[in-house]
Amino acid sequence: MTTMQNFGSPGRLRTAVCVGTIAATLPYLALKIAWVTGSGIGVHGDGMRSGTMIGANLATLGMDAIAAVLALALARPWGRRVPGWLLVLPMWVATGLLAPIALVVPVAAVVGAFTGGFSSSGDPSQDLIEGWVYAVVYGGFGLQAIGLVAGFVMHARERWAGVFALRLRDLPAGPAAGTRRLIVAGVAAFGLIPVAVQLSWAFGSHALRPEDTRTAAESLVIDSGFALLVLAGLVAMVTLTRRPDGRPALRTLITAWVGTGTAFGWGLFWLLTSTLHTPLNEGQDMRGLALVGGLQTLVGAVLATVLALLVTEAAGASENAADRSGMIQA
């Protein structure tokens, strides 16, 4: 995915999307900067002043700053010179982290309004963080998700137009196809373990689960939503390696992108947060969440690697075929 094409000047729509996405990062960045510098806005007590929380806030501040830079790169001429992988990798992680927030959290918020309260985090952090912070943070994340996806699609349609025209039968076959199919099937089956655990949480199980302050209805929406996004990604990856027919591959590719990104992004987040001692998880047994997160991280990373190889090889073959056709016509 390194082929560069002639681009026109970024249009007003893409510029507006870029500005809107960057604006959506500002409330979160402002909160994080305030907490890192010792402010107690939006929190109770001095939990945010611990060394661990300062480090965590610096890390998440950096992640949101990367999202702002990514939005800018997708809309400005200099972004066309950025190597493809340097855009695709953070965009994949960002999609995985933000997609559940954009798709699942709003539904959970509505459900929570009718069932006695909503805690987006799923942690007993209501004692530390005030409720309005969740609305500001997750509202901004939802807008970022929309803006980043819109900007990336516009950028990718110009830069990698061949990917949008791929059909399932265009995906690479050859001697490695059987091995690739076996790897994906095995990893997808392995990925059903964390999916099953999350679905059990959705229906009230407390196995491998930290203490939870959400209502049963909120848990049903959030845990099942996260699990189904990952499950959809597993099914999409199996479909891509089977190459069943000549249908357009774009919808399946998008599903695989979002599902593997969700597995990796949130799996890594759960794995890291479960290993840190903070006021948000004090006194809780986080080993189960670490296990689920570790499994998801591994599954997402392996399947995304296969996905990248599939798309790169198929897009390269499509470009070579187009070049040969042009030479013959000439």
Coordinates of N, CA, C and O in Angstrom, one line a residue, residues 30 46 56 79 138 140 189 226 309:
A30 N -7.8 19.3 27.3 CA -7.8 20.3 28.4 C -7.9 19.6 29.8 O -7.2 20.0 30.7
D46 N -7.8 13.5 45.9 CA -6.5 13.8 45.2 C -6.0 12.6 44.5 O -4.8 12.4 44.3
A56 N -0.5 7.7 33.6 CA -1.6 7.3 32.8 C -2.3 8.4 32.0 O -2.6 8.3 30.8
G79 N 0.2 15.3 4.3 CA -0.2 14.0 4.7 C 0.0 12.9 3.6 O 0.1 11.7 3.9
Y138 N -16.8 11.1 26.5 CA -17.3 10.2 25.6 C -18.0 10.9 24.4 O -18.0 10.4 23.3
G140 N -16.9 13.7 23.1 CA -15.8 14.0 22.3 C -15.3 12.8 21.5 O -14.9 12.9 20.3
A189 N -11.0 -19.2 16.3 CA -11.6 -20.1 17.3 C -11.0 -19.8 18.6 O -11.8 -19.7 19.6
F226 N -19.5 -4.9 22.8 CA -18.1 -5.1 22.6 C -17.8 -6.5 22.1 O -17.0 -6.7 21.1
L309 N -1.6 -8.2 5.0 CA -1.0 -9.0 4.0 C -1.9 -9.3 2.8 O -1.6 -9.1 1.6

